[in-house]
Every structure is written in structure tokens, then in C-alpha cells.
Tab-separated table of C-alpha atoms in Angstrom:
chain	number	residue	atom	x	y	z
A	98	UNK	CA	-28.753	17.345	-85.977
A	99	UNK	CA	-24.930	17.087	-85.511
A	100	UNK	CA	-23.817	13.849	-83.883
A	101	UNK	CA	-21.984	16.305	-81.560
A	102	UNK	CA	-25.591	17.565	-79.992
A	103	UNK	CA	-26.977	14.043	-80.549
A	104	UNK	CA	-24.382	12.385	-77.952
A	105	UNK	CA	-24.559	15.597	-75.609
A	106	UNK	CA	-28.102	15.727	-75.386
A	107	UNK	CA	-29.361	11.536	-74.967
A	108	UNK	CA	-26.021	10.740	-73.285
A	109	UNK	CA	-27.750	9.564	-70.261
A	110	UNK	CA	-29.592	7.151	-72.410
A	111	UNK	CA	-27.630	6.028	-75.182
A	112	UNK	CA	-24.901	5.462	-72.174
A	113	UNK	CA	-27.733	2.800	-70.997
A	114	UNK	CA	-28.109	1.058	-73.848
A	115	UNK	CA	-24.331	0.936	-74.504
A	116	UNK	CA	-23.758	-0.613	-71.281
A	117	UNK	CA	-26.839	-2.729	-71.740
A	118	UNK	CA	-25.359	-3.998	-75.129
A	119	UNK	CA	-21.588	-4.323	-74.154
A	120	UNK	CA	-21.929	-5.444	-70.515
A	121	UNK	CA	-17.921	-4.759	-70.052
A	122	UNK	CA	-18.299	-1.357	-70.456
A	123	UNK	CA	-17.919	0.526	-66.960
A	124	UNK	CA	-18.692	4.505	-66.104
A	125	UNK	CA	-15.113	4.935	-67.016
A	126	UNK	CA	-15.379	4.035	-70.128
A	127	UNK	CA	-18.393	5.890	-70.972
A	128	UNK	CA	-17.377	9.305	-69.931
A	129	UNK	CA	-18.005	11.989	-72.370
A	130	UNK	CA	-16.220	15.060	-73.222
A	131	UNK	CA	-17.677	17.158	-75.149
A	132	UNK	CA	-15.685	17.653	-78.592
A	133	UNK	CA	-14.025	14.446	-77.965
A	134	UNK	CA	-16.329	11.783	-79.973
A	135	UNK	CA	-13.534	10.317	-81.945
A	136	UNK	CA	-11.672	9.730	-78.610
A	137	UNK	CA	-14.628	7.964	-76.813
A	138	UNK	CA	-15.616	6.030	-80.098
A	139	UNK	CA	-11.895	4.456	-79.987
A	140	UNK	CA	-12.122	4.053	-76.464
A	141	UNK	CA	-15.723	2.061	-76.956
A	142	UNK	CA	-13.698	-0.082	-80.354
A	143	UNK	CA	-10.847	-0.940	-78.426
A	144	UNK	CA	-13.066	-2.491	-75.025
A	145	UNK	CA	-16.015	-3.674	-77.189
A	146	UNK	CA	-14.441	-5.129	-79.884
A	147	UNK	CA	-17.368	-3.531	-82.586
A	148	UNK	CA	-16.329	-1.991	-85.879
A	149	UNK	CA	-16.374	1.880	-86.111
A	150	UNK	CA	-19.395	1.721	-88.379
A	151	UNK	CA	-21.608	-0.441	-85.881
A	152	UNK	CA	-21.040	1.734	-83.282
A	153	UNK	CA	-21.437	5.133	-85.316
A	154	UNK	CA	-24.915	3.686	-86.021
A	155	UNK	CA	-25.778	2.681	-82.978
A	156	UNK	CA	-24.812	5.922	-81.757
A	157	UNK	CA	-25.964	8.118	-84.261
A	158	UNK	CA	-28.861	6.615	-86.251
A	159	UNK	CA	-32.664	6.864	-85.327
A	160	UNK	CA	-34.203	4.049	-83.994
């Protein structure tokens, strides 16, 4: 599965666990545009403070 359909399709969820995770991160931050992962993964760097890779798995791998 593309990480494009991943995000679009458990949004709601990983959004959840995101916010439980980095409890800084407001429903600004977490907006999603589809077609714009890189933007929203520098976006979620930038306020979280996590390394690209920890949040590409979090994001993308199986749990």
C-alpha cells in the first residue's frame, strides 16, 4: 500500500496517536493535504523535534 493511501485512509487514527505521542501537536498542525506528505512530515520534524526516520515509521510501518 502506498504511504499516500496509508495516511489518507487511518488519518483519523494515526492523527490520535500522533497527538497522543507529541502532546504539542495541535489540529493545526495535523492537517492533511492530500499529496502533501513531505510538507506535513516537516511540519511534524520541525514542532516535534523527531528525526524523519522515526516519524516515517511511526507513520508508515505496521504495528
Amino acid at each position: 500500500m502506498s504511504t499516500n493511501l496509508k495516511l489518507k485512509g487511518n488519518w483519523n487514527e494515526l492523527k490520535g496517536k500522533l497527538k497522543e505521542k507529541y502532546g504539542e501537536l495541535t489540529d493545526d498542525d495535523l492537517i492533511y493535504v492530500e499529496g502533501k506528505e513531505d510538507q506535513l512530515l516537516g511540519k511534524l520534524q520541525k514542532k516535534t523535534g523527531a528525526a524523519e526516520d522515526e516519524l516515517n515509521k511511526f507513520l508508515f510501518d505496521k504495528d
